[in-house]
N, CA, C and O atoms as a Tinker XYZ file with bonds, in Angstrom:
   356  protein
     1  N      3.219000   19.289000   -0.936000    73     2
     2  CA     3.462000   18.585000    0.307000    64     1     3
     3  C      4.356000   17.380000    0.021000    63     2     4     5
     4  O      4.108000   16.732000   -0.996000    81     3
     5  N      5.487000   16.966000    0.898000    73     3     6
     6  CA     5.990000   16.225000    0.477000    64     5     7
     7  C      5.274000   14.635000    0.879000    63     6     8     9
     8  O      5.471000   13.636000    0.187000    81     7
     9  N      4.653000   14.647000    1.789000    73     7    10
    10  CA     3.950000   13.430000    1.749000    64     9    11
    11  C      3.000000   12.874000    0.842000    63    10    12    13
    12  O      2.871000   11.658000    0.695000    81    11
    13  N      2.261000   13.818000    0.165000    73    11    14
    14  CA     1.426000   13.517000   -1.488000    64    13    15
    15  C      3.035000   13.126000   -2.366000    63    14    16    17
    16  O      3.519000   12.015000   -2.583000    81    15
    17  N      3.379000   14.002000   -2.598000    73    15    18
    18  CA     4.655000   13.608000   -3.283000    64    17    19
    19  C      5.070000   12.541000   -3.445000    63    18    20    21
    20  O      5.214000   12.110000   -4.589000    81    19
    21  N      5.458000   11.626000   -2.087000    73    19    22
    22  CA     6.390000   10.924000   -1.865000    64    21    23
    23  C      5.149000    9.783000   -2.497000    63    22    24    25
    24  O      5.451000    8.942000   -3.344000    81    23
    25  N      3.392000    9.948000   -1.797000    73    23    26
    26  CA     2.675000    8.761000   -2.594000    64    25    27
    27  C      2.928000    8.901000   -3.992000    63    26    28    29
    28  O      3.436000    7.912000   -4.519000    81    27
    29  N      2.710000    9.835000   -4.684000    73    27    30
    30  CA     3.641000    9.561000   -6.417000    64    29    31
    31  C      4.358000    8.755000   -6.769000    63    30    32    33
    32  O      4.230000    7.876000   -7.620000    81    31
    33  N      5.330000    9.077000   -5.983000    73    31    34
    34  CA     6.795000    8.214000   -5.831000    64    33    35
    35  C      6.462000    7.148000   -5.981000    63    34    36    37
    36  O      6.687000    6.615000   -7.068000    81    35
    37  N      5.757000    6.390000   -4.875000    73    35    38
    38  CA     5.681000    5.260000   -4.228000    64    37    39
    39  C      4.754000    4.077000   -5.606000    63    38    40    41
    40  O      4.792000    2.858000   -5.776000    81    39
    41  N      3.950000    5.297000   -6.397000    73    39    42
    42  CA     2.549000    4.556000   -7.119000    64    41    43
    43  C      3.511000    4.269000   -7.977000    63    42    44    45
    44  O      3.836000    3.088000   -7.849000    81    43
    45  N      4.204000    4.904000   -8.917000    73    43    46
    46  CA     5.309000    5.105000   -9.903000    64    45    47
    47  C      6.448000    4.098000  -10.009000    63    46    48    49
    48  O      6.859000    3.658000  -11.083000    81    47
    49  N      7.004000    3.714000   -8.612000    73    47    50
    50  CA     7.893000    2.507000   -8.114000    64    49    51
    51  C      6.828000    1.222000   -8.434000    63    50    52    53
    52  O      7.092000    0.380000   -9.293000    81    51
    53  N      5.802000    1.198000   -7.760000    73    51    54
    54  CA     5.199000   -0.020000   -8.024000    64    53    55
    55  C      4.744000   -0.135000   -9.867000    63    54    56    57
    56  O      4.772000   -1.210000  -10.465000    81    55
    57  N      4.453000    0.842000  -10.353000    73    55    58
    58  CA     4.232000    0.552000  -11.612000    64    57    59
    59  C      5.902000    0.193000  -12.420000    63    58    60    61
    60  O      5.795000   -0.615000  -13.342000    81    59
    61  N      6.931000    0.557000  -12.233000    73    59    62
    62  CA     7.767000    0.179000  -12.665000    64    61    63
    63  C      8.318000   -1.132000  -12.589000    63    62    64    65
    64  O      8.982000   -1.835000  -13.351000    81    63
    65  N      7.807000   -1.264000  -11.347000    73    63    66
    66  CA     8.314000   -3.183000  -10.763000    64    65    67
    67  C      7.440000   -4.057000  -11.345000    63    66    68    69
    68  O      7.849000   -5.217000  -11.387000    81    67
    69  N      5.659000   -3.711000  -12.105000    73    67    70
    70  CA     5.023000   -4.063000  -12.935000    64    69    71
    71  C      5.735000   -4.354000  -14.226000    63    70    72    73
    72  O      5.513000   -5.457000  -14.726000    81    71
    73  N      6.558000   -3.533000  -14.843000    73    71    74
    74  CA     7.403000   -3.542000  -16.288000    64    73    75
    75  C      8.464000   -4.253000  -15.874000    63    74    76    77
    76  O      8.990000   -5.037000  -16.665000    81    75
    77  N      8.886000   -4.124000  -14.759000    73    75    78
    78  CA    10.485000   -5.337000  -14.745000    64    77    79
    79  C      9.853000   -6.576000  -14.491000    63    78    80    81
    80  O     10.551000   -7.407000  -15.072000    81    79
    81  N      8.803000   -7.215000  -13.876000    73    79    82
    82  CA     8.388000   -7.791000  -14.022000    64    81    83
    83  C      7.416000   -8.712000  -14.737000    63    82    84    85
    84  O      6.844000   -9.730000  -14.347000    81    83
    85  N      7.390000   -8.009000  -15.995000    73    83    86
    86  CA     5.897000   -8.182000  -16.673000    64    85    87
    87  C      6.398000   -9.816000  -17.703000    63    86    88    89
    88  O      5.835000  -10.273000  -18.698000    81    87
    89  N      7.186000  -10.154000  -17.227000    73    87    90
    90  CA     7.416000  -11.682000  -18.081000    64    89    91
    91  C      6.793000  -12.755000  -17.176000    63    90    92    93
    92  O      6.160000  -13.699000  -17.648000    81    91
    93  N      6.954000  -12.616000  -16.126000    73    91    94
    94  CA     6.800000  -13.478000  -14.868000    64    93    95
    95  C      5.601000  -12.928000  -13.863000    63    94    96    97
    96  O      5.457000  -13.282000  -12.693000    81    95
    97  N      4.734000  -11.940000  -14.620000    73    95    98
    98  CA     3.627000  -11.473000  -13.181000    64    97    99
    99  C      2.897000  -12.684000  -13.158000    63    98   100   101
   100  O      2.691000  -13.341000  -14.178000    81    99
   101  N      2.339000  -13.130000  -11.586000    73    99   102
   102  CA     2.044000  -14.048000  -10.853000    64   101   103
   103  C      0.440000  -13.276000  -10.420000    63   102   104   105
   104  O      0.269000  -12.058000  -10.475000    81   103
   105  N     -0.253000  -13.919000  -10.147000    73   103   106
   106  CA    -1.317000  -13.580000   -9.550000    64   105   107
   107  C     -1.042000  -13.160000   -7.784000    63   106   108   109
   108  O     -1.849000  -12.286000   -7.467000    81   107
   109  N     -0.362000  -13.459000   -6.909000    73   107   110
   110  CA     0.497000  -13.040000   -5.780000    64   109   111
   111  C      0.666000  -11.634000   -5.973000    63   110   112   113
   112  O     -0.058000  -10.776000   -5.470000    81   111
   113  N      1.906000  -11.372000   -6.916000    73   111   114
   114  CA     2.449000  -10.175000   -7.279000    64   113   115
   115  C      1.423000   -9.208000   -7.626000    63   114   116   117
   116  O      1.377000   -8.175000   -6.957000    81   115
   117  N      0.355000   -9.437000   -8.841000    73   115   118
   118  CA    -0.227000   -8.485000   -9.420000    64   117   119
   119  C     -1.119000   -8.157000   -8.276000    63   118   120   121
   120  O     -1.179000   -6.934000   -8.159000    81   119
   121  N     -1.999000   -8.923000   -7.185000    73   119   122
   122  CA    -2.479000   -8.362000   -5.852000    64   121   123
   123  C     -1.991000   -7.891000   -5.297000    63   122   124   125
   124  O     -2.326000   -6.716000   -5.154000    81   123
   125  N     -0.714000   -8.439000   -4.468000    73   123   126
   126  CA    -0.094000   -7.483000   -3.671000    64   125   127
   127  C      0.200000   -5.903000   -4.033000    63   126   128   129
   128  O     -0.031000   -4.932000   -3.312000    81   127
   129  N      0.862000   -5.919000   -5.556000    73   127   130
   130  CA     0.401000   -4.608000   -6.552000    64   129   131
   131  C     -0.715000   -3.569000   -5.919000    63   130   132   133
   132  O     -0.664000   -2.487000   -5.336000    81   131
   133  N     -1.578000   -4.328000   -6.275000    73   131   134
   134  CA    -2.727000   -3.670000   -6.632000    64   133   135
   135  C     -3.256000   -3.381000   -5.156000    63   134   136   137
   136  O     -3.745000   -2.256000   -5.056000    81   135
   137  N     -3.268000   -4.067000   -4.101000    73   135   138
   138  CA    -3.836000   -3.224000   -2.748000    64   137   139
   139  C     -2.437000   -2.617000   -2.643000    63   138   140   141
   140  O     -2.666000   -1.496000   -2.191000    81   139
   141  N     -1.339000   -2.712000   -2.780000    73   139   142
   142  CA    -0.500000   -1.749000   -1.914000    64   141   143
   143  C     -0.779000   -0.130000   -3.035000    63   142   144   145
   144  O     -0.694000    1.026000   -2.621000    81   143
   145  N     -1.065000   -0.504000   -4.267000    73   143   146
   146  CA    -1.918000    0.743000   -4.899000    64   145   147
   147  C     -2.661000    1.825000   -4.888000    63   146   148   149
   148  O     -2.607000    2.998000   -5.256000    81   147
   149  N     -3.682000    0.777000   -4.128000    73   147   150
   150  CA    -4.974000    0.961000   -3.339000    64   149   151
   151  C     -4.797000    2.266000   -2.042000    63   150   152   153
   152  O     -5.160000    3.431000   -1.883000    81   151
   153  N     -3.841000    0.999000   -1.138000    73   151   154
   154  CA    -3.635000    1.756000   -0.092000    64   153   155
   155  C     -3.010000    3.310000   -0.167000    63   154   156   157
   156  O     -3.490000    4.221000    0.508000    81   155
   157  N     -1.940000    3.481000   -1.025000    73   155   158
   158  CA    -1.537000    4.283000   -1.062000    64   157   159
   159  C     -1.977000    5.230000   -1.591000    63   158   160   161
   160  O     -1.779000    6.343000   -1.103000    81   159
   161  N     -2.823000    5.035000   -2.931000    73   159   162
   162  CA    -3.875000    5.701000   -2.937000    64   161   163
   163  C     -5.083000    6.492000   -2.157000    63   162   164   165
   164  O     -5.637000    7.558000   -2.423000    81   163
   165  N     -5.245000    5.694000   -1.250000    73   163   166
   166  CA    -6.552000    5.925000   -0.500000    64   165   167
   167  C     -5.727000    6.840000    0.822000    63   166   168   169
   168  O     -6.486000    7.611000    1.409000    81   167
   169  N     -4.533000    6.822000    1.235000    73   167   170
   170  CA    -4.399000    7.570000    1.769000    64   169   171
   171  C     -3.902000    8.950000    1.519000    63   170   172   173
   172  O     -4.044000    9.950000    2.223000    81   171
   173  N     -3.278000    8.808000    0.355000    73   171   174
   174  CA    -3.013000   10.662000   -0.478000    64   173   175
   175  C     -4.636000   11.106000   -0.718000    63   174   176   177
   176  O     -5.011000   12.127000   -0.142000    81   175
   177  N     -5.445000   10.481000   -1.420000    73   175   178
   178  CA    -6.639000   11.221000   -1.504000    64   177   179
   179  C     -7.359000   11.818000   -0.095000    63   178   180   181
   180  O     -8.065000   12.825000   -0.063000    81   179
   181  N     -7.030000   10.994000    1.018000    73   179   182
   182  CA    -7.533000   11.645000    2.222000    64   181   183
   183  C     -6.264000   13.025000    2.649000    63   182   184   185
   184  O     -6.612000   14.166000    2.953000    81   183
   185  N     -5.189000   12.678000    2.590000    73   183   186
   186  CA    -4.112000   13.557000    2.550000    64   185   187
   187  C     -4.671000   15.426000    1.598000    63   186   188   189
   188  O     -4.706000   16.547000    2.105000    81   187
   189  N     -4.989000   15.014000    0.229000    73   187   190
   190  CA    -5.457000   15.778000   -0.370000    64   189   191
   191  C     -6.675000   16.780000    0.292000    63   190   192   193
   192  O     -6.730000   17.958000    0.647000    81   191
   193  N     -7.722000   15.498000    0.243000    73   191   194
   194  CA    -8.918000   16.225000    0.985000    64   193   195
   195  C     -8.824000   17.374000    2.147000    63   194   196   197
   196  O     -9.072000   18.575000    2.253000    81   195
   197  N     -8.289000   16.234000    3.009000    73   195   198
   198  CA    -8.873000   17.033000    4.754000    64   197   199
   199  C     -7.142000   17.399000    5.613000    63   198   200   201
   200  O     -6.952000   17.996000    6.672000    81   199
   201  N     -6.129000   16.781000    4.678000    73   199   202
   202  CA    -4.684000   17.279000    4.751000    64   201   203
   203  C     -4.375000   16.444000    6.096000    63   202   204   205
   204  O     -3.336000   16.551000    6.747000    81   203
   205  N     -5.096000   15.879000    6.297000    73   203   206
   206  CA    -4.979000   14.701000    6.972000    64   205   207
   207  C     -5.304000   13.049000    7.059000    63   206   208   209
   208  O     -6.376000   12.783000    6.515000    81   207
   209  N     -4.669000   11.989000    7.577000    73   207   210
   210  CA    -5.366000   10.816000    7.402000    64   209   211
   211  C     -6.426000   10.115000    8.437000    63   210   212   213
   212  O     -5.814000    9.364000    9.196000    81   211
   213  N     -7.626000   10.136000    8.654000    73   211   214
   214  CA    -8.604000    9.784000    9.474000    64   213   215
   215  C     -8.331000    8.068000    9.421000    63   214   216   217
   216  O     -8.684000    7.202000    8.621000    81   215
   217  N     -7.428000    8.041000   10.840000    73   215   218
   218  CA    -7.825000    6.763000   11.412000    64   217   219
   219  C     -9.068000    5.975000   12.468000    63   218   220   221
   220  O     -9.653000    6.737000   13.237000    81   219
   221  N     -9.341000    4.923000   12.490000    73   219   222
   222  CA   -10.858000    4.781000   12.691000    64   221   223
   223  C    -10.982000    3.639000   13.282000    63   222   224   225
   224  O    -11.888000    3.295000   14.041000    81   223
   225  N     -9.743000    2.825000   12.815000    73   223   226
   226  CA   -10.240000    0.977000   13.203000    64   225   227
   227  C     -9.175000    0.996000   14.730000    63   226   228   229
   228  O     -7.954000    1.148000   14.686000    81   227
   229  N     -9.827000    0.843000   15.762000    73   227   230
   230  CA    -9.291000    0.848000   16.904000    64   229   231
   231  C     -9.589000   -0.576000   17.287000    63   230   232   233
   232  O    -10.527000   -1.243000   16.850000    81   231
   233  N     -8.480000   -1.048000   18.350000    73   231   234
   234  CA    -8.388000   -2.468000   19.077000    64   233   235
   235  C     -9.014000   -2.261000   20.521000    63   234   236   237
   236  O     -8.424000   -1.622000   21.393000    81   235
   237  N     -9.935000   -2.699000   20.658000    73   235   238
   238  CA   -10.290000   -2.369000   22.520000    64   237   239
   239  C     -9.595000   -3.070000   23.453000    63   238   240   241
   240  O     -9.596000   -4.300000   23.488000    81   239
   241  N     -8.728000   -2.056000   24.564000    73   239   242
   242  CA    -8.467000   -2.947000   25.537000    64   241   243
   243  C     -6.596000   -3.254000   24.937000    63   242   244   245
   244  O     -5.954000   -3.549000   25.945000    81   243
   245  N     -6.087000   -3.255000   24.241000    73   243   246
   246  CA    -5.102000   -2.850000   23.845000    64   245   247
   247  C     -4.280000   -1.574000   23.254000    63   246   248   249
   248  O     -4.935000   -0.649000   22.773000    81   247
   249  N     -2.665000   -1.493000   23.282000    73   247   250
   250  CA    -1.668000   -0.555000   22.915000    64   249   251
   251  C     -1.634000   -0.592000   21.242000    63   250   252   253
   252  O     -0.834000   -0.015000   20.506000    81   251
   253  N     -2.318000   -1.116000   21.020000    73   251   254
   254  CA    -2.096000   -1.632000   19.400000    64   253   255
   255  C     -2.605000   -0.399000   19.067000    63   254   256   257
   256  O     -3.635000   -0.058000   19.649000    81   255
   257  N     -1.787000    0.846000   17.724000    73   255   258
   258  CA    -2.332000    2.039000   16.982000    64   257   259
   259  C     -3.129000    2.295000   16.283000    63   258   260   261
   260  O     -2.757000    1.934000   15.166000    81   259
   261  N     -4.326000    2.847000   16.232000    73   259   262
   262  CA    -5.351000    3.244000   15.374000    64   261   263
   263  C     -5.099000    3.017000   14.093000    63   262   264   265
   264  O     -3.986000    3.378000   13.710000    81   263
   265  N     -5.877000    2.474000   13.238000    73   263   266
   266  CA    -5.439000    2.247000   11.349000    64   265   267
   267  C     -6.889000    2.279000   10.577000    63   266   268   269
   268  O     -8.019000    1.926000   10.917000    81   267
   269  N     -6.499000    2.696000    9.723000    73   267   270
   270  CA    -7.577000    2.916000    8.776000    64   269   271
   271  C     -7.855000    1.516000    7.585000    63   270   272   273
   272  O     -7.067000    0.583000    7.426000    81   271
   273  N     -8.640000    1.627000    7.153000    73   271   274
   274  CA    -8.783000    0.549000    5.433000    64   273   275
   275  C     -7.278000    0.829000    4.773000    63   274   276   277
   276  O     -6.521000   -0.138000    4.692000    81   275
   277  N     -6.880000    1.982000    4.354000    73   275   278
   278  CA    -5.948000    1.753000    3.542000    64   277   279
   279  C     -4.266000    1.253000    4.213000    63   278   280   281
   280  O     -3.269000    1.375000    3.501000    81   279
   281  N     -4.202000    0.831000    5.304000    73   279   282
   282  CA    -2.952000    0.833000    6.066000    64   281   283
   283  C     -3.142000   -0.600000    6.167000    63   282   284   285
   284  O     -2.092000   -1.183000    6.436000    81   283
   285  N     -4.422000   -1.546000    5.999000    73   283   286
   286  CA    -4.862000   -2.789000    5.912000    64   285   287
   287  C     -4.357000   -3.212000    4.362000    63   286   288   289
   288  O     -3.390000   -3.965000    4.246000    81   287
   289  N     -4.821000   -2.869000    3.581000    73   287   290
   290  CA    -4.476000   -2.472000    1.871000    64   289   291
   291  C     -2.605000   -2.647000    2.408000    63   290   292   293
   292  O     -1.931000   -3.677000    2.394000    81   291
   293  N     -2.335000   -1.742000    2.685000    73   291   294
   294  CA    -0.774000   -1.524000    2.144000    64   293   295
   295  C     -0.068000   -2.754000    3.193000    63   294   296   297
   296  O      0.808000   -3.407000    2.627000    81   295
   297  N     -0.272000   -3.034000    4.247000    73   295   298
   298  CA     0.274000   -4.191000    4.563000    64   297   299
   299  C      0.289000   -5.640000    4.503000    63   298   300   301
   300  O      1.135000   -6.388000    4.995000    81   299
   301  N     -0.990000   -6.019000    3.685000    73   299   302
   302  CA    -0.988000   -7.265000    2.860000    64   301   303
   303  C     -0.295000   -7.132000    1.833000    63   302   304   305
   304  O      0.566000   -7.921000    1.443000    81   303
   305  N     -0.759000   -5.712000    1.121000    73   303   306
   306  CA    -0.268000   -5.793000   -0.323000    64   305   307
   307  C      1.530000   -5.854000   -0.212000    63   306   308   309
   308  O      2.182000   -6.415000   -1.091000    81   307
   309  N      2.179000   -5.198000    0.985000    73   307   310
   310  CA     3.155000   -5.100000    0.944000    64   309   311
   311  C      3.759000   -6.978000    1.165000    63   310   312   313
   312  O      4.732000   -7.582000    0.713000    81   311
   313  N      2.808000   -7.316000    1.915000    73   311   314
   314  CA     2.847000   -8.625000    2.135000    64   313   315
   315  C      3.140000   -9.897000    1.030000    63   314   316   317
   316  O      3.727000  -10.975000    1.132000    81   315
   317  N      2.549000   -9.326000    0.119000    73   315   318
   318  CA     1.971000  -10.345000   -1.376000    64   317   319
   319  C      2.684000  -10.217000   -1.783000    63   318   320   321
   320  O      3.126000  -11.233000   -2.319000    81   319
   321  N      3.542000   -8.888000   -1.968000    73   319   322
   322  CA     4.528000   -8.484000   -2.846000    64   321   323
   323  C      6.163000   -9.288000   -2.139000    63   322   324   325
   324  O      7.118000   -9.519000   -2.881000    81   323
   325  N      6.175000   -9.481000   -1.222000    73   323   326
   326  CA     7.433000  -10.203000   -0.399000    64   325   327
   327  C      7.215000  -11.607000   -0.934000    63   326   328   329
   328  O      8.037000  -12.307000   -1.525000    81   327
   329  N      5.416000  -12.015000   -0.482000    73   327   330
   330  CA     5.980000  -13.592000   -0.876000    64   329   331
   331  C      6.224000  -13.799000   -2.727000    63   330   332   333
   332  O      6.728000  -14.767000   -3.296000    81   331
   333  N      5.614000  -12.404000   -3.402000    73   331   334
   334  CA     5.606000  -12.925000   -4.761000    64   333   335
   335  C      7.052000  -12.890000   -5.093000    63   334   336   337
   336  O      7.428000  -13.682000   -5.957000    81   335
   337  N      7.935000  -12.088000   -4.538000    73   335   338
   338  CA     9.410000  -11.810000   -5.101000    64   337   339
   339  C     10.117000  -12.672000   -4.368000    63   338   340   341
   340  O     11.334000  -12.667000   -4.556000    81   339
   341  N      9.549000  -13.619000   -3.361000    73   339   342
   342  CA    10.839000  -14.596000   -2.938000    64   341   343
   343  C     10.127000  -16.241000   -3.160000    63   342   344   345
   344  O     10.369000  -17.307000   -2.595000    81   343
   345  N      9.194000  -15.878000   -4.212000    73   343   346
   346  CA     8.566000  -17.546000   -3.869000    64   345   347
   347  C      9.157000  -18.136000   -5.955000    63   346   348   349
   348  O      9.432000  -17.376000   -6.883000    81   347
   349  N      9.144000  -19.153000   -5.951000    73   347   350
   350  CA     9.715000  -19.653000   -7.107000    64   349   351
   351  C      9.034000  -20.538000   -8.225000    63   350   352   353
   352  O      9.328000  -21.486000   -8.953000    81   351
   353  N      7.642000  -19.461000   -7.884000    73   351   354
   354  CA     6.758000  -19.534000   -9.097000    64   353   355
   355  C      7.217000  -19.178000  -10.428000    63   354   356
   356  O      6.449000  -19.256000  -11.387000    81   355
C-alpha cells in the first residue's frame, strides 16, 4: 500500500534529520522527533491492522474534522520540529 509505504518514508526522513542534526539536537527537536514518530507510527499500525484509520476525537457543535491521538502526536511534533529548526539555540 502506498500509504504504509509512504509512513516508512516519512519515519526514515525523520531519522535522517536526527544524523544531520546530531551535533546540535535540542530537547525541542528531539520531541518534536519523537511524537511526530509516534504519530506516524500509530497511524500505519492502525493502517496495517483494520486498513484503515479510526478517528474518534470529535468537536461538538462545530465543522472542525474528526482526529485521532496520533494526528495530535504529528501536529505538535510537526510543531516542535519548526520551532526547533528556526529557533537559535
Amino acid at each position: 500500500d502506498v500509504i504504509i509505504f509512504s509512513s516508512f518514508i516519512a519515519v526514515a526522513a525523520i531519522a535522517f534529520i536526527v544524523l544531520l542534526f546530531s551535533g546540535r539536537l535540542t530537547q525541542t527537536l528531539i520531541s518534536g522527533m519523537a511524537l511526530l514518530s509516534a504519530g506516524i507510527t500509530m497511524n500505519m499500525l492502525a493502517r496495517i491492522k483494520y486498513t484503515y484509520v479510526i478517528d474518534y476525537i470529535s468537536i461538538n457543535g462545530s465543522n472542525f474534522p474528526v482526529f485521532n491521538a496520533a494526528d495530535i502526536m504529528i501536529v505538535f511534533g510537526a510543531f516542535g520540529l519548526v520551532l526547533a529548526l528556526f529557533s537559535r539555540d
